[in-house]
Each structure stands twice: as C-alpha cells, then as structure tokens.
Short mmCIF file of C-alpha atoms and ligand atoms in Angstrom, two decimals:
data_model
loop_
_atom_site.label_atom_id
_atom_site.label_comp_id
_atom_site.label_asym_id
_atom_site.label_seq_id
_atom_site.Cartn_x
_atom_site.Cartn_y
_atom_site.Cartn_z
CA MET K 1 -77.26 -81.86 -107.00
CA HIS K 2 -79.88 -79.51 -105.82
CA HIS K 3 -82.49 -77.11 -107.24
CA PHE K 4 -82.40 -74.07 -105.06
CA ARG K 5 -80.17 -71.79 -106.10
CA TYR K 6 -80.40 -67.33 -107.36
CA ALA K 7 -81.22 -65.96 -110.20
CA LYS K 8 -81.59 -62.45 -109.90
CA GLY K 9 -80.87 -62.15 -106.79
CA GLN K 10 -83.50 -63.97 -105.43
CA LEU K 11 -83.55 -67.25 -103.86
CA TYR K 12 -85.37 -70.42 -105.96
CA CYS K 13 -87.41 -72.85 -105.44
CA GLU K 14 -86.55 -74.95 -109.33
CA ASP K 15 -88.94 -72.85 -110.74
CA VAL K 16 -90.64 -70.68 -108.42
CA PRO K 17 -88.89 -67.77 -106.14
CA VAL K 18 -89.77 -68.63 -102.56
CA SER K 19 -90.47 -65.77 -101.00
CA GLU K 20 -93.85 -65.62 -103.31
CA LEU K 21 -94.80 -69.22 -101.17
CA VAL K 22 -93.91 -67.76 -97.77
CA SER K 23 -96.19 -64.97 -98.99
CA GLN K 24 -98.53 -67.10 -100.02
CA HIS K 25 -98.31 -70.01 -97.19
CA GLY K 26 -97.10 -68.13 -94.70
CA SER K 27 -93.92 -68.69 -92.13
CA PRO K 28 -92.02 -71.39 -91.19
CA LEU K 29 -92.21 -73.24 -94.13
CA TYR K 30 -90.73 -76.42 -95.11
CA ILE K 31 -90.69 -76.49 -99.06
CA TYR K 32 -89.01 -79.36 -101.07
CA SER K 33 -88.03 -79.19 -104.32
CA SER K 34 -89.54 -82.97 -106.18
CA LYS K 35 -86.68 -82.60 -109.08
CA THR K 36 -84.26 -82.61 -106.63
CA LEU K 37 -85.70 -85.80 -104.89
CA VAL K 38 -86.40 -87.41 -108.23
CA ASP K 39 -82.72 -87.12 -109.19
CA HIS K 40 -81.18 -88.10 -106.49
CA TYR K 41 -83.16 -91.21 -106.85
CA SER K 42 -81.72 -92.09 -110.48
CA ARG K 43 -78.58 -90.71 -110.08
CA LEU K 44 -78.27 -93.84 -107.12
CA ASP K 45 -80.17 -95.98 -109.09
CA HIS K 46 -78.25 -94.97 -112.70
CA ALA K 47 -75.18 -95.69 -110.76
CA LEU K 48 -75.80 -99.38 -109.63
CA SER K 49 -77.67 -100.34 -112.16
CA ASP K 50 -75.02 -103.44 -112.81
CA LEU K 51 -75.97 -104.78 -110.20
CA ASP K 52 -80.17 -106.33 -109.69
CA HIS K 53 -80.61 -104.30 -106.73
CA LEU K 54 -83.88 -102.65 -104.91
CA ILE K 55 -83.64 -99.13 -103.57
CA CYS K 56 -86.11 -99.31 -100.09
CA TYR K 57 -85.84 -95.33 -99.04
CA ALA K 58 -85.99 -94.48 -95.48
CA VAL K 59 -89.44 -93.44 -95.23
CA LYS K 60 -88.68 -91.47 -91.36
CA ALA K 61 -86.20 -89.63 -92.95
CA ASN K 62 -89.12 -87.27 -94.22
CA SER K 63 -92.55 -89.21 -94.87
CA ASN K 64 -94.62 -86.49 -96.33
CA LEU K 65 -97.79 -88.22 -97.81
CA GLY K 66 -96.57 -85.48 -101.16
CA ILE K 67 -92.64 -87.42 -100.95
CA LEU K 68 -93.64 -90.77 -100.83
CA ASN K 69 -95.54 -90.25 -104.04
CA THR K 70 -93.52 -89.39 -106.19
CA LEU K 71 -90.72 -91.96 -105.06
CA ALA K 72 -93.50 -94.02 -105.46
CA LYS K 73 -93.48 -93.01 -109.09
CA GLN K 74 -90.24 -94.23 -109.61
CA GLY K 75 -90.44 -97.56 -108.36
CA SER K 76 -89.17 -96.82 -105.08
CA GLY K 77 -89.45 -99.65 -101.85
CA TYR K 78 -88.88 -98.18 -98.68
CA ASP K 79 -87.81 -98.84 -95.59
CA THR K 80 -90.31 -98.56 -92.92
CA VAL K 81 -89.82 -98.04 -88.82
CA SER K 82 -93.88 -98.64 -87.99
CA GLU K 83 -96.95 -99.66 -88.69
CA GLY K 84 -97.88 -95.84 -88.94
CA GLU K 85 -95.07 -95.83 -91.42
CA LEU K 86 -96.27 -98.36 -93.57
CA MET K 87 -100.07 -96.79 -93.72
CA ARG K 88 -98.42 -93.71 -95.06
CA VAL K 89 -96.53 -95.65 -97.58
CA GLN K 90 -100.23 -97.60 -98.34
CA SER K 91 -102.20 -94.42 -98.53
CA ALA K 92 -99.34 -92.36 -101.30
CA GLY K 93 -99.76 -94.78 -103.43
CA GLY K 94 -96.30 -97.57 -102.56
CA ARG K 95 -95.96 -100.79 -102.77
CA MET K 96 -95.62 -102.71 -100.03
CA ASP K 97 -94.17 -105.78 -101.68
CA GLN K 98 -91.57 -103.35 -101.45
CA CYS K 99 -91.16 -102.36 -98.11
CA VAL K 100 -88.27 -103.69 -95.17
CA PHE K 101 -89.84 -103.53 -91.67
CA ALA K 102 -86.39 -102.32 -89.40
CA GLY K 103 -86.64 -101.75 -85.14
CA VAL K 104 -85.20 -103.05 -82.09
CA GLY K 105 -88.81 -102.57 -80.71
CA LYS K 106 -91.96 -104.13 -82.85
CA THR K 107 -95.07 -104.82 -80.99
CA GLU K 108 -97.08 -107.30 -81.86
CA GLN K 109 -99.61 -105.22 -84.11
CA GLU K 110 -97.27 -103.90 -85.76
CA ILE K 111 -95.75 -107.47 -86.94
CA GLU K 112 -99.79 -108.74 -87.67
CA PHE K 113 -100.15 -105.65 -89.76
CA ALA K 114 -96.88 -105.87 -91.64
CA LEU K 115 -97.77 -109.70 -92.42
CA ARG K 116 -101.66 -109.13 -92.85
CA LYS K 117 -100.16 -106.77 -96.15
CA GLY K 118 -98.01 -108.65 -97.13
CA ILE K 119 -94.26 -106.58 -97.03
CA TYR K 120 -91.16 -108.23 -98.56
CA SER K 121 -89.51 -108.76 -95.27
CA PHE K 122 -88.99 -107.84 -91.85
CA ASN K 123 -85.62 -107.14 -90.44
CA VAL K 124 -85.17 -108.76 -87.80
CA GLU K 125 -82.69 -107.38 -84.41
CA SER K 126 -83.22 -110.23 -81.88
CA ILE K 127 -84.12 -113.85 -80.75
CA PRO K 128 -87.62 -112.99 -79.21
CA GLU K 129 -88.36 -110.62 -82.44
CA LEU K 130 -88.13 -114.16 -83.61
CA GLU K 131 -90.02 -115.92 -81.81
CA ARG K 132 -92.83 -113.37 -81.67
CA ILE K 133 -92.67 -113.76 -85.53
CA ASP K 134 -93.02 -116.56 -86.04
CA ARG K 135 -95.64 -117.15 -83.49
CA ILE K 136 -97.91 -114.50 -84.44
CA ALA K 137 -97.54 -115.40 -88.27
CA GLY K 138 -98.79 -119.63 -86.95
CA ARG K 139 -101.77 -117.99 -85.74
CA LEU K 140 -102.21 -115.82 -88.70
CA LYS K 141 -101.42 -119.30 -91.03
CA LYS K 142 -98.65 -116.76 -92.81
CA ILE K 143 -95.42 -117.40 -93.44
CA ALA K 144 -92.97 -114.50 -92.61
CA PRO K 145 -90.46 -113.09 -94.63
CA ILE K 146 -87.50 -112.41 -92.31
CA SER K 147 -84.44 -111.50 -92.72
CA VAL K 148 -81.64 -110.60 -89.67
CA ARG K 149 -79.77 -107.28 -88.97
CA VAL K 150 -76.31 -108.48 -88.46
CA ASN K 151 -74.12 -105.53 -86.79
CA PRO K 152 -70.58 -105.95 -88.49
CA ASN K 153 -69.11 -103.92 -85.61
CA VAL K 154 -67.49 -102.06 -88.00
CA ASP K 155 -67.58 -97.99 -86.85
CA ALA K 156 -69.18 -96.23 -89.79
CA LYS K 157 -66.75 -93.09 -87.36
CA THR K 158 -69.68 -90.95 -87.40
CA HIS K 159 -71.70 -88.72 -84.99
CA ALA K 160 -72.39 -90.44 -82.20
CA LYS K 161 -76.10 -90.69 -82.39
CA ILE K 162 -76.76 -91.95 -85.71
CA THR K 163 -73.47 -94.28 -85.40
CA THR K 164 -75.22 -97.79 -85.27
CA GLY K 165 -72.44 -100.55 -86.36
CA THR K 166 -71.10 -101.19 -83.47
CA TYR K 167 -71.01 -103.59 -80.16
CA GLU K 168 -72.11 -100.44 -78.40
CA ASN K 169 -74.71 -100.12 -79.68
CA LYS K 170 -78.92 -101.91 -79.43
CA PHE K 171 -78.50 -102.83 -83.53
CA GLY K 172 -78.78 -106.63 -85.11
CA ILE K 173 -76.94 -109.76 -83.77
CA ALA K 174 -74.00 -110.01 -83.33
CA PHE K 175 -72.48 -111.30 -87.03
CA GLU K 176 -70.31 -113.91 -84.32
CA GLU K 177 -74.39 -115.38 -83.41
CA VAL K 178 -75.20 -115.32 -86.93
CA GLU K 179 -75.05 -118.56 -88.97
CA ALA K 180 -76.21 -120.65 -85.64
CA LEU K 181 -78.86 -118.46 -85.33
CA TYR K 182 -80.15 -118.98 -89.19
CA ALA K 183 -79.34 -122.50 -88.91
CA ARG K 184 -82.77 -121.99 -86.45
CA ILE K 185 -84.94 -120.09 -87.76
CA ALA K 186 -84.49 -123.02 -90.76
CA ARG K 187 -86.25 -125.08 -88.10
CA MET K 188 -88.53 -122.19 -86.86
CA LYS K 189 -92.09 -123.46 -89.36
CA HIS K 190 -93.34 -119.57 -90.01
CA LEU K 191 -90.24 -117.72 -90.51
CA GLU K 192 -87.81 -117.95 -94.09
CA ILE K 193 -85.11 -116.36 -94.77
CA LYS K 194 -85.08 -113.97 -97.20
CA GLY K 195 -82.27 -112.50 -96.77
CA VAL K 196 -79.33 -111.03 -94.48
CA GLN K 197 -79.35 -107.41 -93.49
CA MET K 198 -77.11 -104.38 -92.00
CA HIS K 199 -76.76 -100.63 -91.24
CA ILE K 200 -74.14 -99.41 -89.97
CA GLY K 201 -74.75 -95.46 -89.25
CA SER K 202 -75.68 -92.61 -90.68
CA GLN K 203 -74.11 -89.10 -92.33
CA LEU K 204 -71.00 -91.51 -93.70
CA THR K 205 -68.82 -89.45 -95.77
CA GLN K 206 -66.25 -92.00 -96.75
CA VAL K 207 -66.84 -95.02 -98.33
CA LYS K 208 -64.40 -97.48 -95.49
CA PRO K 209 -66.58 -98.16 -93.61
CA PHE K 210 -69.50 -99.63 -95.73
CA VAL K 211 -66.06 -101.11 -98.08
CA ASP K 212 -64.85 -102.95 -94.47
CA ALA K 213 -68.62 -104.01 -94.14
CA VAL K 214 -69.07 -105.21 -96.72
CA ARG K 215 -65.96 -107.03 -96.83
CA LYS K 216 -66.69 -108.39 -93.02
CA MET K 217 -70.49 -109.34 -94.32
CA LEU K 218 -68.57 -111.21 -97.19
CA PRO K 219 -67.34 -114.56 -96.40
CA LEU K 220 -70.27 -114.78 -93.29
CA ILE K 221 -72.87 -114.59 -96.43
CA LYS K 222 -71.63 -117.47 -98.35
CA ARG K 223 -71.25 -119.64 -95.97
CA LEU K 224 -74.59 -118.90 -95.11
CA GLN K 225 -75.25 -119.60 -99.21
CA ALA K 226 -74.46 -122.60 -98.58
CA SER K 227 -76.94 -123.53 -96.63
CA HIS K 228 -79.94 -120.95 -97.35
CA ASP K 229 -81.55 -120.13 -100.27
CA LEU K 230 -81.12 -116.07 -99.89
CA LYS K 231 -82.48 -113.68 -102.02
CA PHE K 232 -81.08 -110.44 -100.72
CA PHE K 233 -77.94 -108.43 -98.91
CA SER K 234 -79.40 -105.32 -97.93
CA ILE K 235 -76.01 -103.14 -97.00
CA GLY K 236 -78.68 -100.90 -95.15
CA GLY K 237 -78.52 -96.45 -95.78
CA GLY K 238 -76.00 -93.83 -94.32
CA LEU K 239 -74.31 -92.06 -97.59
CA GLY K 240 -74.12 -88.95 -96.20
CA ILE K 241 -74.96 -85.49 -97.76
CA VAL K 242 -72.70 -81.96 -97.91
CA TYR K 243 -74.65 -79.41 -95.52
CA ASP K 244 -71.39 -77.02 -95.01
CA PRO K 245 -70.35 -75.13 -97.65
CA ALA K 246 -67.23 -74.53 -96.51
CA LEU K 247 -66.96 -78.10 -98.47
CA ALA K 248 -69.30 -76.41 -101.21
CA SER K 249 -68.58 -72.89 -102.07
CA GLY K 250 -72.32 -71.58 -102.71
CA THR K 251 -75.36 -73.25 -103.67
CA ALA K 252 -75.54 -74.10 -106.87
CA LYS K 253 -72.19 -75.30 -106.56
CA TRP K 254 -72.37 -77.98 -104.04
CA TRP K 255 -71.88 -81.09 -105.83
CA LYS K 256 -69.93 -80.06 -108.15
CA SER K 257 -67.40 -79.07 -104.84
CA SER K 258 -67.99 -82.26 -103.08
CA GLU K 259 -66.76 -84.11 -105.50
CA ALA K 260 -63.27 -82.23 -105.92
CA LYS K 261 -63.48 -81.98 -101.77
CA GLY K 262 -63.56 -86.29 -102.25
CA ILE K 263 -67.23 -86.32 -100.45
CA LEU K 264 -69.16 -89.72 -100.98
CA THR K 265 -71.32 -89.76 -104.28
CA PRO K 266 -73.53 -92.58 -105.88
CA GLU K 267 -70.95 -92.99 -108.71
CA THR K 268 -67.55 -93.83 -105.91
CA TYR K 269 -70.25 -95.09 -103.45
CA ALA K 270 -70.88 -97.65 -106.57
CA GLN K 271 -67.67 -97.92 -107.83
CA LYS K 272 -66.19 -99.08 -104.90
CA LEU K 273 -69.50 -101.90 -103.79
CA VAL K 274 -71.17 -102.79 -106.67
CA PRO K 275 -67.30 -105.13 -107.66
CA LEU K 276 -67.45 -106.78 -103.84
CA LEU K 277 -71.42 -107.02 -104.29
CA LYS K 278 -72.06 -108.48 -107.83
CA PRO K 279 -70.81 -112.07 -107.23
CA LEU K 280 -73.27 -113.50 -104.78
CA GLY K 281 -75.62 -113.16 -107.05
CA LEU K 282 -77.87 -111.59 -104.91
CA ARG K 283 -80.67 -108.85 -104.96
CA ILE K 284 -78.93 -105.38 -103.07
CA LEU K 285 -81.03 -103.89 -101.52
CA LEU K 286 -79.72 -100.25 -100.12
CA GLU K 287 -81.90 -98.19 -97.16
CA PRO K 288 -81.06 -94.66 -98.29
CA GLY K 289 -83.15 -91.90 -96.16
CA ARG K 290 -80.89 -88.74 -95.81
CA PHE K 291 -79.09 -89.42 -99.69
CA ILE K 292 -82.44 -88.87 -101.29
CA ALA K 293 -84.40 -85.80 -99.33
CA GLY K 294 -81.41 -85.06 -97.25
CA ASN K 295 -81.00 -81.40 -99.75
CA ALA K 296 -84.21 -81.36 -101.32
CA GLY K 297 -86.14 -79.67 -98.26
CA ILE K 298 -85.76 -76.00 -96.79
CA LEU K 299 -87.38 -74.50 -94.20
CA VAL K 300 -88.11 -70.50 -94.71
CA THR K 301 -87.62 -68.17 -91.84
CA ARG K 302 -88.91 -65.27 -90.81
CA VAL K 303 -86.43 -62.35 -88.61
CA GLU K 304 -89.34 -61.36 -85.66
CA TYR K 305 -86.42 -59.74 -83.63
CA VAL K 306 -82.51 -58.34 -83.86
CA LYS K 307 -80.52 -57.71 -80.43
CA ASN K 308 -77.36 -56.44 -80.38
CA THR K 309 -76.80 -56.96 -76.32
CA GLY K 310 -72.80 -55.38 -76.74
CA GLN K 311 -71.65 -58.70 -76.63
CA LYS K 312 -73.88 -61.04 -78.54
CA HIS K 313 -76.33 -60.51 -82.20
CA PHE K 314 -78.83 -62.22 -82.34
CA VAL K 315 -81.14 -62.50 -84.85
CA ILE K 316 -84.62 -64.02 -82.60
CA VAL K 317 -86.49 -65.96 -85.71
CA ASP K 318 -90.25 -67.76 -85.85
CA ALA K 319 -88.86 -71.35 -86.50
CA ALA K 320 -87.67 -73.44 -83.15
CA MET K 321 -85.76 -76.47 -82.43
CA ASN K 322 -88.92 -78.08 -82.56
CA ASP K 323 -89.80 -77.74 -86.36
CA LEU K 324 -85.80 -78.56 -86.27
CA ILE K 325 -84.08 -80.18 -83.91
CA ARG K 326 -80.65 -81.12 -85.66
CA PRO K 327 -78.89 -78.36 -84.87
CA SER K 328 -79.74 -78.61 -81.04
CA PHE K 329 -79.33 -82.43 -80.83
CA TYR K 330 -76.78 -83.39 -83.64
CA GLU K 331 -74.79 -80.26 -82.89
CA ALA K 332 -75.79 -80.15 -86.53
CA PHE K 333 -74.81 -77.78 -89.53
CA HIS K 334 -76.92 -76.38 -91.43
CA GLU K 335 -76.37 -73.53 -94.06
CA ILE K 336 -78.82 -70.22 -93.65
CA VAL K 337 -79.10 -67.74 -96.66
CA PRO K 338 -81.65 -64.74 -96.72
CA LEU K 339 -83.86 -65.27 -99.28
CA LYS K 340 -82.84 -62.04 -101.49
CA ARG K 341 -79.04 -62.01 -101.46
CA LYS K 342 -77.89 -59.20 -99.38
CA ARG K 343 -74.66 -56.68 -99.87
CA GLY K 344 -73.43 -54.97 -96.81
CA LYS K 345 -70.42 -56.69 -94.36
CA SER K 346 -70.62 -59.57 -92.77
CA ILE K 347 -72.18 -59.48 -88.52
CA ALA K 348 -70.19 -62.64 -86.70
CA THR K 349 -74.31 -63.95 -85.44
CA ASP K 350 -76.56 -66.22 -83.45
CA VAL K 351 -79.39 -67.12 -85.28
CA VAL K 352 -82.19 -68.65 -82.77
CA GLY K 353 -85.75 -69.68 -82.56
CA PRO K 354 -87.97 -68.61 -79.37
CA ILE K 355 -87.74 -71.55 -77.29
CA CYS K 356 -86.68 -71.16 -73.63
CA GLU K 357 -83.55 -72.90 -73.97
CA SER K 358 -80.50 -72.03 -74.86
CA GLY K 359 -80.27 -75.06 -77.27
CA ASP K 360 -82.81 -73.49 -79.63
CA THR K 361 -79.97 -72.02 -81.35
CA PHE K 362 -79.84 -72.73 -85.00
CA CYS K 363 -76.04 -71.01 -86.32
CA LYS K 364 -73.57 -70.10 -83.83
CA ASN K 365 -71.40 -66.34 -84.58
CA ARG K 366 -71.38 -67.62 -88.23
CA LEU K 367 -70.82 -65.05 -90.63
CA LEU K 368 -74.46 -63.46 -92.08
CA PRO K 369 -75.29 -60.59 -94.14
CA PRO K 370 -77.02 -58.11 -92.31
CA VAL K 371 -81.17 -58.67 -91.99
CA LYS K 372 -83.41 -56.76 -90.32
CA GLU K 373 -86.63 -57.64 -88.72
CA GLY K 374 -89.73 -59.17 -91.49
CA ASP K 375 -86.97 -60.54 -93.46
CA HIS K 376 -87.10 -63.96 -94.33
CA LEU K 377 -84.01 -66.29 -94.34
CA ALA K 378 -83.66 -70.00 -95.43
CA LEU K 379 -82.48 -72.65 -93.62
CA LEU K 380 -80.77 -75.14 -95.90
CA SER K 381 -80.40 -79.11 -96.27
CA ALA K 382 -83.45 -79.45 -94.44
CA GLY K 383 -85.56 -82.22 -95.88
CA ALA K 384 -84.42 -85.43 -93.74
CA TYR K 385 -84.99 -85.57 -90.26
CA ALA K 386 -86.23 -82.03 -89.96
CA PHE K 387 -90.04 -82.17 -90.73
CA THR K 388 -90.12 -85.70 -89.03
CA MET K 389 -88.63 -84.94 -86.05
CA ALA K 390 -91.29 -81.94 -85.58
CA SER K 391 -93.04 -81.43 -82.54
CA ASN K 392 -95.36 -79.36 -80.82
CA TYR K 393 -92.56 -78.01 -77.56
CA ASN K 394 -93.89 -74.87 -76.03
CA THR K 395 -97.41 -75.14 -78.64
CA ARG K 396 -96.43 -74.32 -81.55
CA PRO K 397 -97.96 -76.05 -84.41
CA MET K 398 -96.42 -77.30 -87.02
CA PRO K 399 -94.92 -75.09 -90.37
CA ALA K 400 -96.48 -76.06 -93.56
CA GLU K 401 -94.83 -77.75 -96.16
CA VAL K 402 -94.93 -77.08 -99.91
CA LEU K 403 -93.32 -79.63 -102.58
CA VAL K 404 -92.40 -77.48 -105.64
CA GLN K 405 -92.41 -79.38 -109.58
CA GLY K 406 -90.67 -76.89 -112.08
CA ALA K 407 -93.13 -73.99 -111.72
CA GLU K 408 -96.28 -75.23 -109.76
CA HIS K 409 -96.49 -75.91 -106.52
CA VAL K 410 -98.44 -77.70 -103.65
CA VAL K 411 -99.55 -77.87 -100.01
CA ILE K 412 -98.35 -81.59 -99.30
CA ARG K 413 -99.00 -81.09 -95.03
CA LYS K 414 -101.27 -77.83 -94.14
CA ARG K 415 -100.02 -75.71 -91.08
CA GLN K 416 -101.83 -77.19 -87.82
CA GLN K 417 -104.16 -75.34 -86.23
CA THR K 418 -102.37 -73.87 -82.82
CA ARG K 419 -106.09 -75.51 -81.33
CA SER K 420 -106.20 -78.35 -82.93
CA LEU K 421 -103.04 -78.78 -80.95
CA PHE K 422 -105.14 -79.51 -77.23
CA ARG K 423 -108.25 -80.99 -78.93
CA GLY K 424 -107.88 -84.02 -77.50
CA GLU K 425 -106.99 -83.26 -73.70
CA SER K 426 -109.63 -82.67 -71.20
CA LEU K 427 -110.48 -80.96 -67.99
CA PRO K 428 -110.57 -83.65 -65.04
CA GLU K 429 -114.25 -83.94 -64.08
CA TRP K 430 -113.51 -83.81 -60.37
C1 PLP C 501 -82.45 -94.68 -90.45
C2 PLP C 501 -82.11 -96.10 -91.34
C3 PLP C 501 -81.86 -96.00 -92.24
C4 PLP C 501 -82.17 -94.54 -93.22
O1 PLP C 501 -80.36 -93.94 -92.91
P1 PLP C 501 -79.41 -93.05 -93.53
O2 PLP C 501 -78.55 -92.48 -93.38
O3 PLP C 501 -80.96 -91.65 -93.23
O4 PLP C 501 -79.12 -92.51 -94.90
C5 PLP C 501 -81.49 -97.04 -93.12
N1 PLP C 501 -81.79 -98.23 -92.66
C6 PLP C 501 -81.91 -98.13 -91.35
C7 PLP C 501 -81.98 -99.59 -90.44
C8 PLP C 501 -82.20 -96.99 -90.98
O5 PLP C 501 -81.71 -97.18 -89.65
#
C-alpha cells in the first residue's frame, strides 16, 4: 500500500498535509513517502524469504541520494547503469559490493571505475564488452566478476519502449549462444563467472512472462552449473504497479483492490517463482525499480489557467513534460487528484503543461472535479521514471524533491535556480 491519502478532505503524505509542503517549498514539487519505499522493499524481501536473495534496487527509477539512503538502511543492493549511478550509491551510503552494473554501452572509464570500487558483478551484454572488461581488468591486475545477460526471447507483452526480452531489441546475448560463450569466458584470464542474468521488461502486470522466462532459463542454468561455479541467477526487475484507478478504486485502497483484480503482487510473484528457483541452490538477485519507488512519489502542480474553448476544457498547470515525461513518452496514465477534495460535477478535462508541444499533456478528456486558478493537483505514482527522466527543456528549472517520514520532512533536492541552467555556457569570442 502507499501512504498518500485523504484525511478531512485534504491529501496527506504520511502525517503531513501535502498543501503545507507546497506552501513551504513551492510548485511543481516532487514528494516521496519513505514509509512507502520501505514497505515495498520489505514486502518483496519478505515474500522471498525462502530464498537466499538480494534485492538490487534499479537506481535509474529514482536515483535521489535520499531515496538510495533510505534503501541502504534496509540493506538493499543496487542495479546501476552508469558511473554516475555508482557514485550516487556510494555517496548515499550504499554498498559497492552489492552493486551490479548493467547496460549495453559501458565505456572504458566506467568499467575501470566499477572495477576499482569492487562491485558485485558486471552484467555483460555483448562479446566486445567481455573482451573490453577482460583487457581493463588485466591492466589493473584485477579479476572482474561477471554474469552474462541472457535474452530468453520471451515477450513480456508490455509497452514497446519497455520490452527488452526478445530478439527484436538490443539487450543481452541470444539464449542459444550462451553455453558456448561461457566456455569461452572460462578461458579468459581476468574474468570470473559469477552468475547469469535476465531482464525481460518493465511494468509487467502478469506473472506468466516471468514464469515462462524462468522456465526457459532453468535447463540452461543447470547445464552451466555443471561446468561453472555459478553463484547467482538474477531474474531482473519488471514488477508492475497500479497506475489506473479504474483497476483500483480510491487512493487508499489500491493495493487491496489490485489483488482482487489479479494485478501482480509480490506474494503471487514469489509463490510462482520461488518453487522454480529454490532447487537451483543459487543466490537469486532481483532488480526492481518501479515496484519499490513508483507509488512512493507524487508530483504536485499548480493550476495556472483554466481555459474553456467551447470544444474543450483545458487546465493549464505549472508542471510539464520536462518534469514528468511518462504520459507523452509512454502514453502512461497517472491518476490526478486535487489536494483539497472537491465537490461539484466532474468535467471532461485535458490537463496540460505550458510547453509548446501538443505532447505536453498529462491527460485527455478525463473526468475531474472543477478546479480554479491557484488550486493544486497531484499526479500520483510519480516516484519512478519521473524525476530521473526530467530535463531542462524550455529552460525550465527542475522541481525540488521532498522526502517525508511520519510528521517530518526534508528537502532531498533543492529546486534548480534558473540562472544555474546556463552557467556553463559562454558567448563566442569572435
Ligand atoms: C530498468 C531495469 C530494471 C528495473 O526495471 P523496473 O521495471 O523498474 O523494475 C532492472 N534491470 C535492468 C537490467 C533494467 O534495465
């Protein structure tokens, strides 16, 4: 469950009225609930307690130091995709020896950095990358821990931009080539085979693609175990969350009703996967990002104008696609609620940002309560792939981020100063 709910007609994050945070810190504003983060982490951790396992939170979902630190206190590992993310983990107090490093384009500098920091494993995506890691490890007189990302060629049936486990996309090594490759790696001097990895996609709401992919991987892993000393099998991330209240009525009850509607829960996930995985006797790694952070954050925005064209009812807000790109990029749904519960007849509304692109739209023709200039709205489920995908398009400063715990809160990222956005730029001398 998450800890954004109404009390006495006002939206709260845990024990803090959201409106108070907005009057203190301005708009647009990202607000996160640390209880929700910890609940999600613990719930997944608990569901997998029958397995030797490590949750490696996917940093790209939400990489704020405050978020990483909250998870570090739970003992989390991390799935990282850049030198910058590894630096963030370290600065947040996370353990380097619980970091895996994924991604198809690791540079020499990034590989060297990760080797020096002593990460848990590189998740390797190609043969040239293996050769590069071997060479750099040799130069540094180190042995690089590696696992190969296997592409099981299973369709996760999620949005095209976040499907990763079929031969149509750039990720991993084709299933059929893996055994020969491991034999070759065993002969490479500066590499140590630690495990096998897969990740089939994001926002999966059914357990079946996970089960299909694991079932497909099992015989391969058993064959690899016969000739290599594998330590882990990483089954990737991808657990989906509820975005659409049509699937879950009311902000406080979404989790309960999500089970009723058969949306994927950690318990179902574990119930189906643990019996398949346990006999391997390996450590199981998970790389959830969205599941941990997605419902732990909201984006609050101010209504600037209400524009009725006769044809359409537009609510123009001060947040835009540069702050939260998911609706324009993935056609994603975010529930939108007022900070103060409103009475009155709902209106088919387009909530739009100020950017000069038709794509700068948070929702179209959605029935929302009437609002006026100066009111605030909250876009829910904005904890993952939200701030981390923000940009300065239109020279818009990025919002501040606030983390709440109980009745306390702390600014975990200051609002950007507009002038800082072009501080590194210069006028040509000629
Ligand atoms: C993005 C990513 C994840 C996290 O995906 P979620 O859907 O947020 O759980 C995990 N592993 C890899 C390799 C990824 O690229």
